[in-house]
Amino acid sequence: MDNRLDLDGKPIRPMTICMIGAGGFIGSHLCEKLMTETQHTVLAVDVYNDKIKHLLEQPAGGQPHLWVGRIQFHRLNIKNDSRLEGLIKISDLTINLAAICTPADYNTRPLDTIYSNFIDALPVVRYCSENSKRLIHFSTCEVYGKTIGSFLPKDHPLRKDPEFYVLKEDESPCIFGPIEKQRWSYACAKQLIERLVFAEGAENGLDFTIVRPFNWIGPRMDFIPGVDGPSEGVPRVLACFSNNLLRHEPLKLVDGGQSQRTFVYIKDAIEAVLLMIENPDRANGHIFNVGNPDNEVTVKQLAEIMTEVYSKVTGEPPLEVPTIDISSKEFYGEGYDDSDKRIPDMTIINRQLGWNPKTSLHDLLDSTLTYQHKTYAEAIKRTMSKPAATS
């Protein structure tokens, strides 16, 4: 582990990484990777640490973790904490993962969404720039908005031409819906912070990398409502569908589930992030799509595959009526809008870092649903067997 080399054959020196949002889904997997496979030190910044507790606590009575002393948790909210700049100053690299990133919130909490993704990220960018520290900023594939092809008539042959739907970091325009469609509050805030990071690089020499995740999927993603998240909460599609499967309910297809998405396994995606961390000469100044164009399905197809895989994992037969249609207005409220297709172009990440995803959609769903069933099935049974409160 000590004599690992980067892509150019140079020894990788241990570094100190300030990771903001380390307690979330992506952060927990990245912390795990950094602890088990590298010599880097992580200053883990977040308000919660449930998903990284297993890294922070020493095993009872057993051997101490190999990484003892290499991960420290700092419970702070980046909104208003003066300690943040100090942590960035003593680090070699800052990774900002903090965000509100569930579509149900973009509509109902647009102000929180804009503040969390733009205003709260500003000091992080400023501290990195002023202290000449490298920044890996996590953005989103949502910044692309709608594809050019979505504006063509439904049966237009050019809709099938990759030029009109494949999303390229350095070429594709960012196309959003009208202002009253508040779903775009997230994408717009994320785009503006990307532009600010890019401008800091151009004007003040900030060393930056921007990551645009395309639906990273795996264990510990989001929450299951009423178990480890609010019972009225609406997580992203994978956790929504998992919640329905665990509760033996039909999966809700918003507007018939016609949107197309690509899904990539979290462990594949984390490999890409590690390459960015350890190859600054190849990653600095770049925006990277991180997704798997081979794993493309409509949301309806995703529901069908998840139903089939979950039945295999549990040995339980699927429901007679596995899915029901629901309108976006009913599910998300007024002001919802959607992007039609999200297929990442992989040219830049392939050229710069030689990264390619490996895990098929079937395999990543198998691994994720096995985890969801093991982790939540008993808790769900308990919540469902409680008598409903009467007023």
Tab-separated table of C-alpha atoms in Angstrom:
chain	number	residue	atom	x	y	z
A	1	MET	CA	0.000	0.000	0.000
A	2	ASP	CA	2.907	2.375	0.746
A	3	ASN	CA	4.501	2.235	-2.694
A	4	ARG	CA	1.485	2.833	-4.908
A	5	LEU	CA	2.120	4.791	-8.110
A	6	ASP	CA	-0.033	7.279	-9.990
A	7	LEU	CA	-0.949	6.917	-13.679
A	8	ASP	CA	2.376	8.470	-14.705
A	9	GLY	CA	4.428	6.071	-12.593
A	10	LYS	CA	5.197	8.588	-9.814
A	11	PRO	CA	4.924	7.534	-6.146
A	12	ILE	CA	1.679	8.716	-4.498
A	13	ARG	CA	2.455	10.717	-1.372
A	14	PRO	CA	0.031	10.568	1.579
A	15	MET	CA	-2.140	13.683	1.779
A	16	THR	CA	-4.632	15.241	4.172
A	17	ILE	CA	-8.114	15.570	2.670
A	18	CYS	CA	-10.827	17.828	4.066
A	19	MET	CA	-14.046	16.059	3.010
A	20	ILE	CA	-17.200	18.133	3.412
A	21	GLY	CA	-20.313	15.946	3.439
A	22	ALA	CA	-18.277	12.892	4.444
A	23	GLY	CA	-21.237	11.393	6.322
A	24	GLY	CA	-23.418	10.985	3.235
A	25	PHE	CA	-23.816	8.171	0.721
A	26	ILE	CA	-20.875	9.081	-1.546
A	27	GLY	CA	-18.729	10.362	1.324
A	28	SER	CA	-19.078	7.139	3.310
A	29	HIS	CA	-17.934	4.994	0.362
A	30	LEU	CA	-15.061	7.366	-0.417
A	31	CYS	CA	-13.922	7.375	3.241
A	32	GLU	CA	-14.013	3.566	3.236
A	33	LYS	CA	-11.870	3.412	0.084
A	34	LEU	CA	-9.357	5.949	1.422
A	35	MET	CA	-9.025	4.120	4.743
A	36	THR	CA	-8.701	0.582	3.373
A	37	GLU	CA	-6.623	1.169	0.236
A	38	THR	CA	-4.512	4.306	0.767
A	39	GLN	CA	-2.390	6.121	3.360
A	40	HIS	CA	-4.310	9.410	3.114
A	41	THR	CA	-5.792	11.151	6.164
A	42	VAL	CA	-9.397	12.377	6.121
A	43	LEU	CA	-10.845	15.280	8.090
A	44	ALA	CA	-14.492	14.216	7.804
A	45	VAL	CA	-16.810	17.230	8.041
A	46	ASP	CA	-20.578	16.746	8.393
A	47	VAL	CA	-23.495	17.175	10.778
A	48	TYR	CA	-24.180	13.416	10.886
A	49	ASN	CA	-21.797	10.452	11.028
A	50	ASP	CA	-24.113	7.406	11.098
A	51	LYS	CA	-22.889	6.116	7.711
A	52	ILE	CA	-19.196	6.315	8.717
A	53	LYS	CA	-19.529	5.182	12.355
A	54	HIS	CA	-17.985	1.815	11.433
A	55	LEU	CA	-14.815	3.653	10.360
A	56	LEU	CA	-14.663	5.978	13.374
A	57	GLU	CA	-15.289	3.468	16.177
A	58	GLN	CA	-12.706	0.877	17.129
A	59	PRO	CA	-13.893	-2.766	17.118
A	60	ALA	CA	-14.816	-3.879	20.652
A	61	GLY	CA	-12.085	-6.081	22.104
A	62	GLY	CA	-10.565	-6.866	18.712
A	63	GLN	CA	-7.630	-5.595	16.682
A	64	PRO	CA	-7.692	-1.816	16.124
A	65	HIS	CA	-8.473	-0.697	12.579
A	66	LEU	CA	-5.491	-0.420	10.223
A	67	TRP	CA	-6.414	3.237	9.717
A	68	VAL	CA	-6.476	4.231	13.378
A	69	GLY	CA	-5.708	7.980	13.617
A	70	ARG	CA	-6.218	8.597	9.872
A	71	ILE	CA	-9.863	9.691	10.037
A	72	GLN	CA	-11.198	12.429	12.308
A	73	PHE	CA	-14.832	13.500	12.443
A	74	HIS	CA	-15.595	17.226	12.749
A	75	ARG	CA	-19.278	17.860	13.464
A	76	LEU	CA	-19.975	21.209	11.899
A	77	ASN	CA	-22.443	22.911	9.611
A	78	ILE	CA	-20.592	24.715	6.832
A	79	LYS	CA	-23.256	27.446	6.766
A	80	ASN	CA	-21.851	29.338	9.717
A	81	ASP	CA	-18.799	27.762	11.269
A	82	SER	CA	-15.516	29.627	11.451
A	83	ARG	CA	-13.599	26.353	11.986
A	84	LEU	CA	-14.092	25.391	8.347
A	85	GLU	CA	-11.342	27.642	6.970
A	86	GLY	CA	-8.865	26.234	9.516
A	87	LEU	CA	-9.574	22.670	8.362
A	88	ILE	CA	-9.161	23.645	4.696
A	89	LYS	CA	-5.857	25.414	5.536
A	90	ILE	CA	-4.318	22.307	7.109
A	91	SER	CA	-5.425	20.050	4.228
A	92	ASP	CA	-3.793	19.427	0.849
A	93	LEU	CA	-7.131	18.901	-0.882
A	94	THR	CA	-10.773	19.768	-0.162
A	95	ILE	CA	-13.631	17.642	-1.531
A	96	ASN	CA	-17.064	19.262	-1.325
A	97	LEU	CA	-19.945	16.774	-1.379
A	98	ALA	CA	-22.412	18.838	0.666
A	99	ALA	CA	-25.740	19.387	-1.117
A	100	ILE	CA	-29.502	19.046	-1.003
A	101	CYS	CA	-29.918	16.564	-3.832
A	102	THR	CA	-33.361	14.944	-3.708
A	103	PRO	CA	-35.748	16.045	-6.489
A	104	ALA	CA	-38.715	16.130	-4.106
A	105	ASP	CA	-36.987	19.022	-2.305
A	106	TYR	CA	-36.215	21.100	-5.414
A	107	ASN	CA	-39.907	21.792	-5.791
A	108	THR	CA	-41.049	22.120	-2.201
A	109	ARG	CA	-37.910	23.718	-0.711
A	110	PRO	CA	-36.453	25.762	-3.580
A	111	LEU	CA	-34.915	28.369	-1.250
A	112	ASP	CA	-33.097	25.772	0.862
A	113	THR	CA	-32.021	24.080	-2.387
A	114	ILE	CA	-30.517	27.275	-3.831
A	115	TYR	CA	-28.858	28.291	-0.546
A	116	SER	CA	-27.436	24.835	0.142
A	117	ASN	CA	-26.039	24.313	-3.360
A	118	PHE	CA	-24.828	27.825	-4.154
A	119	ILE	CA	-24.607	30.209	-1.170
A	120	ASP	CA	-23.255	27.623	1.310
A	121	ALA	CA	-20.657	26.415	-1.204
A	122	LEU	CA	-19.247	29.925	-1.784
A	123	PRO	CA	-16.996	30.077	1.325
A	124	VAL	CA	-15.535	26.645	0.470
A	125	VAL	CA	-14.491	27.866	-2.974
A	126	ARG	CA	-13.174	31.144	-1.547
A	127	TYR	CA	-11.117	29.474	1.215
A	128	CYS	CA	-9.549	27.072	-1.304
A	129	SER	CA	-8.729	29.899	-3.686
A	130	GLU	CA	-7.317	32.270	-1.031
A	131	ASN	CA	-5.208	29.538	0.561
A	132	SER	CA	-4.056	28.001	-2.765
A	133	LYS	CA	-5.649	24.638	-1.941
A	134	ARG	CA	-6.905	22.176	-4.505
A	135	LEU	CA	-10.678	21.622	-4.724
A	136	ILE	CA	-12.709	18.662	-6.049
A	137	HIS	CA	-16.234	20.001	-6.296
A	138	PHE	CA	-19.199	17.648	-6.715
A	139	SER	CA	-21.785	18.949	-9.127
A	140	THR	CA	-24.488	16.927	-10.897
A	141	CYS	CA	-25.572	15.643	-14.302
A	142	GLU	CA	-28.665	17.816	-13.732
A	143	VAL	CA	-26.633	20.844	-14.905
A	144	TYR	CA	-27.211	19.646	-18.467
A	145	GLY	CA	-30.975	20.008	-18.025
A	146	LYS	CA	-32.892	18.871	-21.101
A	147	THR	CA	-31.318	17.414	-24.225
A	148	ILE	CA	-31.395	19.274	-27.533
A	149	GLY	CA	-33.295	16.284	-28.932
A	150	SER	CA	-36.175	16.790	-26.475
A	151	PHE	CA	-37.212	19.911	-28.399
A	152	LEU	CA	-37.646	17.992	-31.648
A	153	PRO	CA	-41.029	16.471	-32.584
A	154	LYS	CA	-41.643	13.105	-30.858
A	155	ASP	CA	-41.104	10.972	-33.969
A	156	HIS	CA	-38.255	13.028	-35.454
A	157	PRO	CA	-35.411	10.735	-36.666
A	158	LEU	CA	-32.734	13.054	-35.192
A	159	ARG	CA	-33.969	12.188	-31.691
A	160	LYS	CA	-32.080	8.898	-32.188
A	161	ASP	CA	-28.873	10.695	-33.254
A	162	PRO	CA	-26.339	10.725	-30.350
A	163	GLU	CA	-25.370	14.310	-31.338
A	164	PHE	CA	-28.776	15.352	-30.006
A	165	TYR	CA	-28.740	13.585	-26.645
A	166	VAL	CA	-25.254	12.449	-25.508
A	167	LEU	CA	-24.005	14.923	-22.883
A	168	LYS	CA	-20.457	16.273	-23.309
A	169	GLU	CA	-18.706	18.224	-20.555
A	170	ASP	CA	-17.042	20.731	-22.899
A	171	GLU	CA	-19.744	21.085	-25.575
A	172	SER	CA	-23.310	20.383	-24.460
A	173	PRO	CA	-25.423	23.421	-23.547
A	174	CYS	CA	-27.228	23.585	-20.191
A	175	ILE	CA	-30.937	23.854	-21.038
A	176	PHE	CA	-33.417	24.460	-18.216
A	177	GLY	CA	-37.187	24.901	-18.090
A	178	PRO	CA	-39.035	28.148	-17.279
A	179	ILE	CA	-38.517	29.893	-13.914
A	180	GLU	CA	-41.884	28.796	-12.548
A	181	LYS	CA	-40.761	25.176	-12.892
A	182	GLN	CA	-38.919	25.200	-9.568
A	183	ARG	CA	-37.447	21.776	-10.160
A	184	TRP	CA	-34.628	23.602	-11.986
A	185	SER	CA	-33.639	25.541	-8.841
A	186	TYR	CA	-31.139	22.775	-8.049
A	187	ALA	CA	-29.620	22.488	-11.523
A	188	CYS	CA	-29.335	26.266	-11.824
A	189	ALA	CA	-27.623	26.671	-8.420
A	190	LYS	CA	-25.254	23.833	-9.291
A	191	GLN	CA	-24.466	25.359	-12.676
A	192	LEU	CA	-23.712	28.759	-11.149
A	193	ILE	CA	-21.297	27.313	-8.567
A	194	GLU	CA	-19.574	25.403	-11.404
A	195	ARG	CA	-19.169	28.671	-13.287
A	196	LEU	CA	-17.759	30.314	-10.158
A	197	VAL	CA	-15.250	27.482	-9.593
A	198	PHE	CA	-14.227	27.659	-13.254
A	199	ALA	CA	-13.826	31.469	-13.020
A	200	GLU	CA	-11.668	31.133	-9.862
A	201	GLY	CA	-9.463	28.777	-11.865
A	202	ALA	CA	-9.248	31.168	-14.817
A	203	GLU	CA	-8.715	34.399	-12.842
A	204	ASN	CA	-7.008	33.308	-9.604
A	205	GLY	CA	-5.329	30.029	-10.518
A	206	LEU	CA	-7.509	27.760	-8.342
A	207	ASP	CA	-6.647	24.084	-8.951
A	208	PHE	CA	-10.055	22.464	-9.351
A	209	THR	CA	-11.811	19.365	-10.635
A	210	ILE	CA	-15.590	19.258	-11.113
A	211	VAL	CA	-17.443	15.926	-10.900
A	212	ARG	CA	-20.826	15.396	-12.553
A	213	PRO	CA	-22.324	12.162	-11.156
A	214	PHE	CA	-24.891	10.314	-13.279
A	215	ASN	CA	-27.087	8.393	-10.828
A	216	TRP	CA	-24.611	6.645	-8.526
A	217	ILE	CA	-26.315	3.660	-6.927
A	218	GLY	CA	-25.468	1.305	-4.075
A	219	PRO	CA	-25.729	0.456	-0.377
A	220	ARG	CA	-26.346	3.364	2.064
A	221	MET	CA	-27.999	5.500	-0.612
A	222	ASP	CA	-30.513	8.066	0.701
A	223	PHE	CA	-32.909	6.765	3.363
A	224	ILE	CA	-35.946	4.560	3.814
A	225	PRO	CA	-38.876	6.753	4.944
A	226	GLY	CA	-40.011	6.038	8.501
A	227	VAL	CA	-36.921	3.924	9.282
A	228	ASP	CA	-33.802	6.087	8.954
A	229	GLY	CA	-35.444	9.156	7.447
A	230	PRO	CA	-38.669	11.177	7.823
A	231	SER	CA	-41.793	9.102	7.135
A	232	GLU	CA	-43.145	11.800	4.827
A	233	GLY	CA	-39.775	12.156	3.065
A	234	VAL	CA	-39.404	11.321	-0.623
A	235	PRO	CA	-35.906	10.005	-1.469
A	236	ARG	CA	-34.545	9.462	-4.994
A	237	VAL	CA	-35.912	6.833	-7.342
A	238	LEU	CA	-33.855	3.843	-6.163
A	239	ALA	CA	-34.708	4.328	-2.474
A	240	CYS	CA	-38.353	5.129	-3.353
A	241	PHE	CA	-38.667	1.864	-5.256
A	242	SER	CA	-36.766	-0.054	-2.530
A	243	ASN	CA	-39.172	1.343	0.058
A	244	ASN	CA	-42.174	0.154	-2.010
A	245	LEU	CA	-40.618	-3.320	-2.463
A	246	LEU	CA	-39.797	-3.649	1.250
A	247	ARG	CA	-43.381	-2.712	2.133
A	248	HIS	CA	-44.907	-4.973	-0.556
A	249	GLU	CA	-46.508	-1.962	-2.247
A	250	PRO	CA	-46.724	-1.289	-5.996
A	251	LEU	CA	-43.885	0.918	-7.327
A	252	LYS	CA	-45.101	4.407	-8.237
A	253	LEU	CA	-44.201	5.448	-11.784
A	254	VAL	CA	-44.220	9.224	-12.151
A	255	ASP	CA	-45.828	10.162	-15.482
A	256	GLY	CA	-45.616	6.524	-16.591
A	257	GLY	CA	-41.859	6.206	-15.882
A	258	GLN	CA	-40.904	7.283	-19.404
A	259	SER	CA	-37.786	9.295	-18.422
A	260	GLN	CA	-34.543	7.569	-19.346
A	261	ARG	CA	-31.623	7.330	-16.945
A	262	THR	CA	-28.238	5.647	-16.726
A	263	PHE	CA	-27.057	4.096	-13.447
A	264	VAL	CA	-23.523	3.427	-12.242
A	265	TYR	CA	-22.419	1.338	-9.247
A	266	ILE	CA	-21.048	3.417	-6.378
A	267	LYS	CA	-17.888	1.282	-6.099
A	268	ASP	CA	-17.056	1.866	-9.795
A	269	ALA	CA	-17.671	5.604	-9.394
A	270	ILE	CA	-15.445	5.821	-6.286
A	271	GLU	CA	-12.594	4.297	-8.331
A	272	ALA	CA	-12.939	7.305	-10.652
A	273	VAL	CA	-12.829	9.753	-7.719
A	274	LEU	CA	-9.693	8.099	-6.316
A	275	LEU	CA	-8.008	8.520	-9.720
A	276	MET	CA	-8.872	12.244	-9.617
A	277	ILE	CA	-7.520	12.591	-6.069
A	278	GLU	CA	-4.219	10.877	-6.863
A	279	ASN	CA	-3.608	12.249	-10.370
A	280	PRO	CA	-3.915	16.027	-9.970
A	281	ASP	CA	-1.865	16.765	-13.094
A	282	ARG	CA	-4.402	14.844	-15.184
A	283	ALA	CA	-7.536	15.970	-13.295
A	284	ASN	CA	-6.977	19.670	-12.574
A	285	GLY	CA	-8.967	22.071	-14.724
A	286	HIS	CA	-11.323	19.329	-15.922
A	287	ILE	CA	-15.018	18.597	-15.579
A	288	PHE	CA	-15.735	14.862	-15.530
A	289	ASN	CA	-18.939	12.978	-16.298
A	290	VAL	CA	-18.979	9.881	-14.090
A	291	GLY	CA	-21.646	7.439	-15.215
A	292	ASN	CA	-22.283	4.254	-17.148
A	293	PRO	CA	-23.807	4.799	-20.609
A	294	ASP	CA	-24.294	1.015	-20.976
A	295	ASN	CA	-26.732	0.905	-18.048
A	296	GLU	CA	-29.506	2.941	-19.675
A	297	VAL	CA	-33.163	2.186	-18.900
A	298	THR	CA	-36.461	4.013	-18.624
A	299	VAL	CA	-37.670	4.435	-15.044
A	300	LYS	CA	-40.447	1.932	-15.906
A	301	GLN	CA	-37.837	-0.663	-16.993
A	302	LEU	CA	-35.874	0.039	-13.787
A	303	ALA	CA	-39.029	-0.729	-11.763
A	304	GLU	CA	-39.513	-4.006	-13.636
A	305	ILE	CA	-35.881	-5.124	-13.159
A	306	MET	CA	-35.916	-4.141	-9.452
A	307	THR	CA	-39.149	-6.104	-8.899
A	308	GLU	CA	-37.618	-9.172	-10.536
A	309	VAL	CA	-34.264	-8.875	-8.671
A	310	TYR	CA	-35.954	-8.254	-5.304
A	311	SER	CA	-38.102	-11.341	-5.764
A	312	LYS	CA	-34.926	-13.352	-6.450
A	313	VAL	CA	-33.134	-11.875	-3.402
A	314	THR	CA	-36.028	-12.563	-0.995
A	315	GLY	CA	-37.592	-15.666	-2.526
A	316	GLU	CA	-40.971	-13.879	-2.327
A	317	PRO	CA	-43.243	-13.694	-5.380
A	318	PRO	CA	-43.725	-10.213	-6.865
A	319	LEU	CA	-47.079	-8.414	-6.500
A	320	GLU	CA	-49.807	-9.181	-9.034
A	321	VAL	CA	-49.811	-5.466	-9.953
A	322	PRO	CA	-46.154	-4.438	-9.485
A	323	THR	CA	-46.472	-0.784	-10.608
A	324	ILE	CA	-48.999	2.061	-10.584
A	325	ASP	CA	-48.906	5.309	-12.553
A	326	ILE	CA	-49.027	8.645	-10.758
A	327	SER	CA	-48.820	12.175	-12.161
A	328	SER	CA	-45.743	14.303	-11.366
A	329	LYS	CA	-48.067	16.985	-9.972
A	330	GLU	CA	-49.550	14.491	-7.516
A	331	PHE	CA	-46.130	13.034	-6.586
A	332	TYR	CA	-43.906	16.138	-6.507
A	333	GLY	CA	-46.407	19.017	-6.404
A	334	GLU	CA	-46.806	22.012	-8.704
A	335	GLY	CA	-43.788	23.211	-10.688
A	336	TYR	CA	-42.206	19.856	-11.490
A	337	ASP	CA	-40.404	19.330	-14.773
A	338	ASP	CA	-37.936	16.686	-15.890
A	339	SER	CA	-35.060	15.964	-18.202
A	340	ASP	CA	-35.818	13.338	-20.810
A	341	LYS	CA	-32.555	11.411	-21.186
A	342	ARG	CA	-29.182	11.449	-19.459
A	343	ILE	CA	-26.402	9.667	-21.322
A	344	PRO	CA	-22.858	10.713	-20.361
A	345	ASP	CA	-20.134	11.061	-22.955
A	346	MET	CA	-17.093	9.266	-21.500
A	347	THR	CA	-14.348	10.607	-23.784
A	348	ILE	CA	-12.690	13.021	-21.338
A	349	ILE	CA	-12.554	10.777	-18.256
A	350	ASN	CA	-11.362	7.938	-20.433
A	351	ARG	CA	-8.598	9.996	-22.001
A	352	GLN	CA	-7.426	11.706	-18.794
A	353	LEU	CA	-7.825	8.922	-16.234
A	354	GLY	CA	-8.382	5.729	-18.236
A	355	TRP	CA	-11.547	5.038	-16.221
A	356	ASN	CA	-14.384	2.792	-17.370
A	357	PRO	CA	-17.278	1.473	-15.245
A	358	LYS	CA	-17.489	-2.324	-14.915
A	359	THR	CA	-20.700	-3.307	-13.132
A	360	SER	CA	-23.876	-4.159	-15.073
A	361	LEU	CA	-27.244	-2.765	-14.007
A	362	HIS	CA	-28.424	-6.238	-12.979
A	363	ASP	CA	-25.361	-6.826	-10.758
A	364	LEU	CA	-25.487	-3.410	-9.096
A	365	LEU	CA	-29.219	-3.814	-8.343
A	366	ASP	CA	-28.596	-7.322	-6.984
A	367	SER	CA	-25.909	-6.039	-4.604
A	368	THR	CA	-27.950	-2.970	-3.569
A	369	LEU	CA	-31.255	-4.777	-3.009
A	370	THR	CA	-29.525	-7.563	-1.063
A	371	TYR	CA	-28.139	-4.831	1.229
A	372	GLN	CA	-31.514	-3.026	1.469
A	373	HIS	CA	-33.315	-6.255	2.363
A	374	LYS	CA	-30.724	-7.265	4.958
A	375	THR	CA	-30.638	-3.785	6.503
A	376	TYR	CA	-34.284	-2.765	6.458
A	377	ALA	CA	-36.685	-5.730	6.094
A	378	GLU	CA	-37.021	-6.370	9.848
A	379	ALA	CA	-37.348	-2.668	10.727
A	380	ILE	CA	-40.032	-2.233	8.057
A	381	LYS	CA	-41.962	-5.230	9.433
A	382	ARG	CA	-41.890	-3.623	12.887
A	383	THR	CA	-43.127	-0.235	11.648
A	384	MET	CA	-45.889	-1.893	9.630
A	385	SER	CA	-47.093	-4.044	12.516
A	386	LYS	CA	-47.505	-1.060	14.870
A	387	PRO	CA	-51.144	-0.074	15.274
A	388	ALA	CA	-51.890	3.273	13.599
A	389	ALA	CA	-52.170	6.150	16.077
A	390	THR	CA	-55.738	7.292	16.556
A	391	SER	CA	-56.597	10.842	17.446
